[in-house]
Every structure is written in C-alpha cells, then in structure tokens.
Amino acid sequence: MTEASPHPALAEPLAALGRRLFHGPGSHSGGELHGLRRLSGGASQETWAFSFNTPRGPRPLILRRKPNDRQSDLAAGLETEAVLLRLAAEMGARVPPVFYVLAPEDGCGTGFIMDRLEGETIPRKILRDAEFAHAREVLARDCGEALSLIHRIATARLPKTLRAAPGSVRLAELERTYAAINRPNPVFALALRWLAAHHPPDPACLALVHGDFRHGNLMIGPDGLVGVLDWELAHLGDPMEDLGWICVPSWRFGAIEKPVGGFGSRRSLFAAYEAAGGAPVDPFRVRFWEVFGALQWGLMCAGMAEVYRSGTDASVERAMIGRRASEVEIDLLDYIAPLVHEADDAG
Amino acid sequence: MQDEPRAAEILPAIAKFLRETVTTDHSAHTMFQARVAANACDLAAREAQLAPASDAAELDRLVALLGRRGSLAELNAELAARLSDGRMSLETPDLKAHLWATSMAKLAVDQPGYASYRRALKRLKG
C-alpha cells in the first residue's frame, strides 16, 4: 500500500536531517531527500522508504518511526529494535545496517533509519520464481545460521526494557487470547490442552528471541537470506521458539513437504544452527513451538472475525483472513491427532 | 459449523466494495481486493451448497458424543469446554474422527485448495 507524496509533516524535518547529516562544510549540495513514500500502515508504527543524496550517489533508506507515543504492550519499541539490529550485525547476522537513530530535536518522531536492502519478501515469489531457485537451496541453512547468531548475543548487552517471555509466559498469553476471542473451538481447546501437557521446562538461560522469524520478515535475494527484518516482537525467551515458528505449516504456502518456510528441511535448519555455534537442537522442543505457533496464527485469524464485525476493519480481506482459522485446525490435527503415523516429514 | 464471519455477513461487504471502491478507485490495491472479493464469492457459494448437509451431520455426531441436544453453537461450546478441562480427550471414542470430519467440512468451504486439506482428503479416502 503506497500513499501519495508529498508528506510535508514528515518530509520537512526529514529533509532538514538529511542536510545536517550530509551537507558538510564546504560542500554545496548533499543530503537532499528523494522519493519519500509510506510502505506500511500500522496503527502505531510507520515504515517509510526514501533516499538521501550523498557525494557517492543516492543512498536508499528505510525509516521506522512512531509519530507519537502509542505503543502496544508486547512491542519491544523502536529504540530497542535499533539496539538489537546493531548487536545482531556485530555478531555477523544478516540484518539491515542501522544508519541513524532519531533524536527528539529531529522532529521526526521516535525511531531509526536503516539502509534499504535489495530483495524480495513475498512468499509466493520466493517459493516459485526461477530467480530464487538457488536461494531456495540455501535458505534453510541461512536461517539456521542467522538464528544461531541472534541467539548467541550476550544477554548482558541486551536492553533492559526487553520483556522476558519464555514458554510458560507465552503459553499463559495464548490461553488468555483464546479466552478473550470467546469463540469456543474444540480443536483449539484440544491444542491448548496438548501444549499444557507437552510444555518443556523453561530454559535455565533465556536468549534473545526474534519472535517473528518467518516469510514477510525475511528479505531474500537470488543468493539467499539478505536480512532479518521487523524485530518488533523480540523478547527474552526460549530460542527454540524461533526455530519452531519458521516451521509452522502456515508459512509453507502449499509446499507442505518442506517444513522450513516451504523451502527447506528441519535437518538442514538444525544442522546449520549447530554448525554456527548454536546449542544442540532438541527436536521435541521445536515441535512444541511449532504447535504453539500454529495455534497462535489460528487465534490471530479467528480474532479477525471480531475485528471485521466491530467495523474496525470491515473489508472483505479482513473477513477472509477470519475464515483461514480452519486451515490451522487441519494443521493442528496433523500434529496432535494424525491420520497416519508416518516417519514424520522431519526431513 | 462454519467459522465466522459467515457468508451472509461477508456478502454486504462485497456489495459495498463493488459499489463504492471498484467504481472510483482503479489502483493496484483495488485490483488485489477485487481478487479477494471474487474468492469470497466462491466461498459464499460453497457455504450455501455444502454447509446445510455438513452442519446436520456435525449436529448428529455432537449429540451422540455429548449425550445431549442443543444448537450447533451450544454443543460446540460444550465440547470445547469438556476438552479444555480434560473431561474429554483423544481417548474419547469417536472424538478424533469427529474433529477431523468437522474441520474437513470447514476447509471444503473455506479453502479447498489448501495443501494439508488435499493431503488429508487422500488419506481419509485411502
């Protein structure tokens, strides 16, 4: 969704910032703002694309900002996101480099500017187009490596504002979400019961968890993973949560025989994770998080029925997302009440 | 029992979209929404065609499982409650078959092209 330019309320202070950053003493031009456009329209967070002119040519950038102080309770916050991106980059993980963190006097709200990476985030293109044939071969490995590096960031260096949410906390949240949606669903009820019975103990040492490591938040190029985006749901928790989430059937887009995002095997993901220095992967723990993730997505879909009905978003698209909760029912039954006991697609 | 929103709730949004958006805004986003609306029309047609029979079969199974009568919504709430507190589980005779049949009936309307559904159809027939 692209909104029309110009956007004077942002363009003016942002242009002034560009001049300050690039217009050094003695130079006659530099830092001009070009091509400002809004990329996504969250209620509290905005993402904008633009370029600053530099002596070496236009520098493509992304601004993530909050125009005011509204923030969801679960969001890490943009200042925290910027810190996490820098820490992940130090570890060697593929993330967009943070270019500048907004200061109050910039007048652009709170947030940060990062380099704009070249790549694709649309799953159907990544999974089908010939351009990404090689990427599909290496993506499971790239994901395992990226997660391994992210999870090994020293927790002492993480922002103190990051919330701690290991499995016990996340499961209690999921139970509250199910209750709040107030649409009794036998399969979802059974899955919650399964999760409570199979919940592994919280790890002794919590790690940085990205929290939304899946298609849409992974910038992918012809050679594989280019950058891990959208750190909004980052928290301290069980690192296996990230490995489980990328294996949830909802992110396979038809390629169900390839559990990792429709492009790879768990075996490649786990092997790359361990090879990059990650702790040994416990497949049972990952499986818990897969079931957790499937149900989390199912409840998100089911909640759309109320968003639609309340008029908050009465679009056909919103209604149709509500009707995708049933896909998750089938996926959950495949996990906890399978029709056939197969050698598993653990691959 | 089909999930919400039901076809009857979605159709007015399609009509509104056709009257107010399609006629005035021809952006790429509107074209995307138009494809979503077409899919929603297909869903509404499948719901009208399939849901009466699958709802009736589901109600019969629920009455047998729970040993009481009631509406589909009441009995589904009762089943969910019994599963939540452990009074019923996958050990309960016929429960697994009931859950599969019910979810499959939803998918037949919601998304008959969904890969996991196609695979389950083959397994249930095989």
XYZ file of C-alpha atoms in Angstrom:
473
model
C 0.000 0.000 0.000
C 1.727 3.180 -1.132
C 0.377 6.570 -0.212
C 0.841 9.568 -2.416
C 3.667 12.034 -1.743
C 4.274 14.680 -0.634
C 4.023 14.255 3.135
C 5.018 17.680 4.409
C 4.690 16.826 8.110
C 7.496 14.281 7.758
C 9.257 15.471 4.580
C 10.292 18.844 6.005
C 12.025 17.654 9.182
C 13.471 14.641 7.354
C 14.916 16.846 4.594
C 16.467 19.076 7.252
C 18.005 15.987 8.885
C 19.478 14.882 5.535
C 21.075 18.299 5.033
C 22.584 18.191 8.529
C 23.955 14.675 8.055
C 25.436 15.055 4.572
C 25.904 18.744 3.918
C 29.415 19.072 5.296
C 31.338 22.327 5.449
C 32.421 23.467 2.002
C 30.027 21.267 0.041
C 27.296 22.964 -1.939
C 24.847 20.121 -2.074
C 24.152 16.836 -0.345
C 21.566 15.158 1.764
C 18.594 16.102 -0.416
C 15.533 13.989 0.282
C 14.066 11.974 -2.601
C 11.190 9.608 -3.219
C 9.613 9.628 0.242
C 6.778 7.074 0.325
C 4.932 5.162 3.008
C 5.367 1.394 2.806
C 3.106 0.077 5.510
C 0.387 1.440 7.656
C 0.437 0.042 11.153
C -1.673 1.997 13.610
C 1.220 2.962 15.862
C 4.313 2.295 13.730
C 5.094 3.538 10.256
C 7.625 2.380 7.682
C 8.812 4.813 5.013
C 11.185 4.444 2.049
C 13.276 7.359 0.753
C 16.811 8.309 -0.323
C 19.308 10.930 0.757
C 21.646 12.265 -1.905
C 25.231 11.656 -0.891
C 28.512 12.538 -2.595
C 28.594 8.886 -3.687
C 25.074 8.922 -5.118
C 21.613 8.328 -3.660
C 21.559 6.204 -0.513
C 18.343 4.108 -0.328
C 16.999 4.138 3.229
C 14.093 2.999 5.375
C 12.623 4.957 8.270
C 10.791 3.079 11.010
C 9.098 5.514 13.304
C 6.305 6.173 15.739
C 4.752 9.569 15.148
C 3.652 9.679 18.791
C 3.997 7.669 21.979
C 1.370 4.991 21.410
C 2.804 1.509 21.728
C 1.464 -1.993 22.164
C 2.370 -3.700 25.453
C 4.120 -6.521 23.629
C 6.202 -4.422 21.209
C 9.870 -4.094 22.012
C 9.926 -0.419 20.996
C 11.873 1.130 18.138
C 14.859 2.295 20.186
C 15.210 -1.281 21.405
C 14.889 -2.584 17.835
C 17.742 -0.342 16.722
C 19.963 -1.660 19.527
C 19.091 -5.265 18.628
C 19.866 -4.687 14.941
C 23.279 -3.306 15.857
C 24.038 -6.200 18.203
C 22.927 -8.735 15.580
C 25.120 -7.029 12.958
C 28.103 -7.221 15.346
C 27.550 -10.978 15.584
C 27.664 -11.188 11.787
C 23.959 -11.884 11.309
C 22.418 -10.568 8.091
C 20.356 -7.548 9.126
C 19.810 -4.092 7.668
C 22.562 -1.755 8.990
C 21.211 0.953 11.310
C 22.148 4.313 9.778
C 20.780 6.774 12.327
C 18.652 6.759 15.474
C 16.201 9.685 15.634
C 16.715 12.291 18.341
C 13.810 14.353 19.718
C 15.214 17.543 18.146
C 14.978 15.950 14.669
C 11.211 16.395 14.844
C 10.524 13.118 13.022
C 9.043 11.190 15.958
C 10.863 8.299 17.608
C 12.518 5.552 15.626
C 15.501 4.935 13.425
C 16.763 4.969 9.848
C 18.349 1.891 8.306
C 19.776 1.021 4.909
C 17.234 -0.290 2.411
C 18.183 -3.827 1.361
C 17.571 -5.193 -2.128
C 15.416 -8.283 -2.140
C 12.015 -9.889 -2.005
C 9.711 -10.714 0.926
C 6.656 -12.065 -0.944
C 6.499 -15.823 -0.187
C 4.894 -16.970 -3.437
C 7.633 -15.304 -5.482
C 10.393 -16.646 -3.262
C 8.953 -20.177 -3.398
C 8.120 -20.283 -7.129
C 10.107 -17.824 -9.232
C 13.138 -19.140 -11.154
C 15.117 -16.139 -9.886
C 15.105 -17.656 -6.381
C 15.855 -21.281 -7.359
C 19.345 -21.120 -5.863
C 18.123 -19.204 -2.800
C 15.634 -21.992 -2.052
C 18.532 -24.451 -1.899
C 20.423 -22.480 0.750
C 17.695 -20.684 2.710
C 17.195 -23.299 5.442
C 20.934 -23.139 6.098
C 20.929 -19.319 6.049
C 18.018 -19.252 8.504
C 19.711 -21.692 10.868
C 22.889 -19.656 10.796
C 21.109 -16.314 11.323
C 19.103 -17.644 14.277
C 22.194 -19.191 15.809
C 23.993 -15.822 15.722
C 20.979 -13.916 17.057
C 20.502 -16.363 19.926
C 24.158 -16.089 20.959
C 24.093 -12.324 21.536
C 25.305 -11.827 25.106
C 22.185 -11.199 27.188
C 24.097 -8.783 29.419
C 24.291 -6.412 26.445
C 20.569 -6.532 25.653
C 18.359 -3.538 26.510
C 16.878 -3.839 29.993
C 13.464 -2.940 28.558
C 13.234 -6.271 26.705
C 10.459 -8.354 28.252
C 11.157 -11.884 29.482
C 8.681 -14.331 27.971
C 9.767 -17.965 27.989
C 7.322 -20.769 27.187
C 5.409 -20.586 30.468
C 4.656 -16.893 29.904
C 3.883 -17.320 26.192
C 1.516 -20.222 26.898
C -0.379 -18.214 29.529
C -0.695 -15.400 26.963
C -2.052 -17.825 24.373
C -4.627 -19.160 26.841
C -5.748 -15.603 27.589
C -6.008 -14.848 23.863
C -8.190 -17.931 23.311
C -10.457 -16.903 26.192
C -10.638 -13.278 25.010
C -11.688 -14.256 21.468
C -14.625 -16.017 23.114
C -15.313 -18.400 20.228
C -15.192 -21.892 21.690
C -13.342 -24.119 19.238
C -12.875 -27.825 20.075
C -9.657 -28.205 18.046
C -8.094 -25.096 19.553
C -9.177 -26.216 23.043
C -7.568 -29.620 22.449
C -4.375 -27.968 21.150
C -4.115 -25.755 24.247
C -4.506 -28.832 26.395
C -1.777 -30.581 24.355
C 0.542 -27.604 24.787
C -0.001 -27.553 28.551
C 0.796 -31.284 28.713
C 3.870 -31.116 26.441
C 5.307 -27.835 27.629
C 9.071 -28.261 28.146
C 10.600 -26.595 31.222
C 11.690 -23.012 30.606
C 15.398 -22.943 29.706
C 17.746 -22.077 32.564
C 19.298 -19.291 30.477
C 16.964 -17.207 28.362
C 18.181 -15.917 24.993
C 17.218 -13.139 22.627
C 14.281 -14.439 20.545
C 13.406 -12.577 17.332
C 9.761 -13.505 17.851
C 8.526 -13.226 14.253
C 11.110 -15.044 12.131
C 9.033 -16.050 9.077
C 8.178 -15.135 5.478
C 7.399 -11.450 5.169
C 10.095 -10.542 7.677
C 12.916 -12.227 5.776
C 14.431 -10.215 2.918
C 15.604 -12.731 0.355
C 17.761 -12.335 -2.746
C 18.876 -14.724 -5.503
C 21.765 -15.908 -3.280
C 19.697 -16.470 -0.142
C 18.905 -14.528 3.013
C 19.738 -10.831 2.748
C 18.345 -9.503 6.012
C 16.169 -10.298 9.010
C 13.560 -7.537 9.419
C 10.832 -6.481 11.872
C 12.186 -7.017 15.359
C 9.042 -5.634 16.940
C 8.181 -8.859 18.782
C 11.699 -9.565 20.070
C 11.880 -10.778 23.668
C 13.939 -12.858 26.046
C 12.799 -16.431 25.868
C 13.318 -19.961 24.652
C 15.434 -19.744 21.484
C 13.673 -22.829 20.109
C 10.591 -20.625 19.707
C 12.179 -19.047 16.605
C 13.049 -22.446 15.084
C 9.501 -23.671 15.657
C 7.825 -20.546 14.255
C 9.637 -20.748 10.892
C 8.415 -24.383 10.599
C 4.704 -23.620 11.173
C 2.680 -25.054 8.230
C 1.018 -21.672 7.613
C 4.338 -20.360 6.223
C 4.789 -23.163 3.686
C 2.376 -21.731 1.110
C 1.500 -25.075 -0.418
C 4.959 -26.652 -0.193
C 3.969 -28.710 2.868
C 6.684 -31.305 2.335
C 9.285 -28.619 3.084
C 8.683 -27.678 6.708
C 11.066 -24.722 6.894
C 9.138 -21.911 5.191
C 8.213 -24.150 2.240
C 11.867 -24.155 1.133
C 13.863 -26.491 3.340
C 14.151 -29.373 5.761
C 14.378 -29.280 9.522
C 17.568 -31.316 9.198
C 19.299 -28.511 7.235
C 17.960 -25.839 9.584
C 19.113 -27.655 12.727
C 22.496 -28.644 11.250
C 23.271 -25.055 10.201
C 22.130 -23.782 13.605
C 24.503 -26.104 15.414
C 27.350 -25.588 12.933
C 27.190 -21.831 13.521
C 27.737 -22.376 17.229
C 24.179 -22.737 18.487
C 23.318 -25.116 21.316
C 22.235 -28.629 20.220
C 18.667 -28.506 18.896
C 16.053 -30.525 20.770
C 13.519 -31.562 18.089
C 10.796 -32.160 20.700
C 11.168 -28.639 21.994
C 10.969 -27.289 18.432
C 7.860 -29.390 17.854
C 6.211 -27.836 20.922
C 6.880 -24.411 19.440
C 5.537 -25.471 16.028
C 2.220 -26.464 17.588
C 2.296 -23.290 19.699
C 2.994 -21.194 16.588
C 0.257 -22.852 14.532
C -2.286 -22.167 17.273
C -1.008 -18.612 17.712
C -1.636 -17.957 13.997
C -5.024 -19.718 14.187
C -6.143 -17.495 17.050
C -4.923 -14.432 15.174
C -7.141 -15.448 12.231
C -10.096 -16.267 14.483
C -9.764 -12.859 16.138
C -10.268 -11.192 12.747
C -13.955 -12.132 12.792
C -14.449 -9.691 15.660
C -12.263 -7.007 14.056
C -14.476 -7.333 10.962
C -17.759 -7.345 12.843
C -16.846 -4.403 15.064
C -16.267 -2.261 11.973
C -12.640 -1.545 12.931
C -11.788 -3.048 9.542
C -14.904 -4.150 7.672
C -13.018 -5.083 4.486
C -13.631 -8.307 2.586
C -9.944 -9.075 3.040
C -10.271 -8.934 6.835
C -13.310 -11.239 6.746
C -11.448 -13.722 4.567
C -8.494 -13.837 6.983
C -11.043 -14.774 9.654
C -12.035 -17.744 7.518
C -8.450 -19.009 7.424
C -8.587 -20.211 11.040
C -9.879 -23.562 9.735
C -6.608 -24.152 7.842
C -4.878 -24.150 11.201
C -7.361 -26.690 12.590
C -6.213 -29.211 9.954
C -2.560 -28.400 10.664
C -3.064 -28.808 14.431
C -4.848 -32.138 13.958
C -1.935 -33.300 11.770
C 0.353 -32.630 14.748
C -1.701 -33.909 17.669
C -4.236 -36.365 16.173
C -2.596 -37.531 12.928
C -4.499 -39.699 10.441
C -1.386 -41.761 9.742
C 1.671 -42.318 11.854
C 4.335 -41.604 9.326
C 8.080 -41.390 9.658
C 7.309 -37.661 10.036
C 8.319 -35.054 7.495
C 11.205 -34.188 9.791
C 13.437 -34.383 6.728
C -20.366 -25.484 11.863
C -18.687 -22.952 9.629
C -16.481 -20.291 11.195
C -17.305 -16.617 11.387
C -17.859 -14.296 9.695
C -20.486 -16.305 7.782
C -21.162 -15.807 4.088
C -24.256 -13.775 4.898
C -22.051 -11.317 6.825
C -19.399 -11.118 4.099
C -21.689 -10.562 1.109
C -22.710 -6.997 2.119
C -19.026 -6.017 2.324
C -18.528 -7.350 -1.211
C -21.520 -5.328 -2.433
C -20.198 -2.196 -0.714
C -16.762 -2.736 -2.239
C -18.269 -3.152 -5.739
C -20.412 -0.037 -5.394
C -18.040 2.321 -3.635
C -14.471 1.285 -4.402
C -14.323 -0.566 -7.715
C -16.257 2.211 -9.461
C -13.969 5.017 -8.285
C -10.516 3.649 -7.499
C -8.596 1.545 -10.020
C -5.328 1.259 -8.111
C -3.323 -1.952 -7.853
C -4.599 -2.335 -4.308
C -8.202 -2.275 -5.543
C -7.341 -4.949 -8.118
C -5.930 -7.073 -5.304
C -9.072 -6.504 -3.230
C -11.163 -7.462 -6.259
C -9.457 -10.863 -6.418
C -10.106 -11.304 -2.694
C -13.764 -10.384 -3.258
C -14.042 -12.945 -6.083
C -12.634 -15.617 -3.757
C -15.151 -14.538 -1.115
C -17.993 -15.017 -3.643
C -16.736 -18.543 -4.320
C -16.617 -19.206 -0.588
C -20.183 -17.940 -0.148
C -21.374 -20.230 -2.949
C -19.642 -23.258 -1.388
C -21.076 -22.416 2.023
C -24.633 -22.233 0.603
C -24.123 -25.534 -1.193
C -22.252 -27.598 1.411
C -22.940 -26.246 4.897
C -26.573 -27.444 5.359
C -25.623 -31.118 4.967
C -22.317 -30.901 6.843
C -23.958 -28.958 9.708
C -26.667 -31.629 10.021
C -24.074 -34.420 10.127
C -21.991 -32.497 12.674
C -25.031 -31.979 14.913
C -25.800 -35.714 14.860
C -22.215 -36.546 15.846
C -22.197 -33.962 18.649
C -25.461 -35.247 20.094
C -24.022 -38.769 20.112
C -20.685 -37.658 21.617
C -22.122 -35.421 24.336
C -25.335 -37.287 25.069
C -27.476 -34.147 24.970
C -29.344 -31.994 22.493
C -28.758 -28.345 21.632
C -27.804 -25.978 18.856
C -24.537 -26.418 16.947
C -23.072 -23.409 18.736
C -24.115 -24.702 22.183
C -22.819 -28.205 21.577
C -19.525 -26.973 20.132
C -19.058 -24.748 23.192
C -19.834 -27.745 25.413
C -17.339 -29.960 23.571
C -14.644 -27.267 23.729
C -15.256 -26.872 27.474
C -15.009 -30.614 28.090
C -11.768 -30.770 26.107
C -10.374 -27.764 27.982
C -10.928 -29.274 31.422
C -9.956 -32.801 30.401
C -13.382 -34.433 30.795
C -12.928 -35.487 27.163
C -9.739 -36.179 25.226
C -8.396 -38.027 22.214
C -9.030 -41.186 24.257
C -12.776 -40.492 23.974
C -14.259 -42.911 21.399
C -15.154 -41.245 18.073
C -13.728 -37.873 19.140
C -10.783 -37.854 16.743
C -12.985 -38.843 13.782
C -15.470 -36.141 14.742
C -12.836 -33.397 14.906
C -11.367 -34.396 11.562
C -14.794 -34.556 9.894
C -15.739 -31.143 11.277
C -12.513 -29.403 10.281
C -12.592 -31.024 6.836
C -16.145 -29.713 6.317
C -14.901 -26.210 7.143
C -11.982 -26.479 4.710
C -14.263 -27.763 1.939
C -15.907 -24.347 2.158
C -13.082 -22.073 3.296
C -10.085 -23.218 1.280
C -10.491 -26.484 -0.677
C -7.108 -25.895 -2.333
C -5.190 -25.879 0.977
C -2.375 -28.417 0.632
C -2.815 -30.038 4.069
C -6.532 -30.454 3.302
C -5.838 -32.107 -0.066
C -3.415 -34.496 1.641
C -5.928 -35.323 4.376
C -8.658 -35.967 1.769
C -6.428 -38.588 0.137
C -5.630 -40.177 3.491
C -9.278 -40.306 4.553
C -10.258 -41.937 1.243
C -7.256 -44.276 1.228
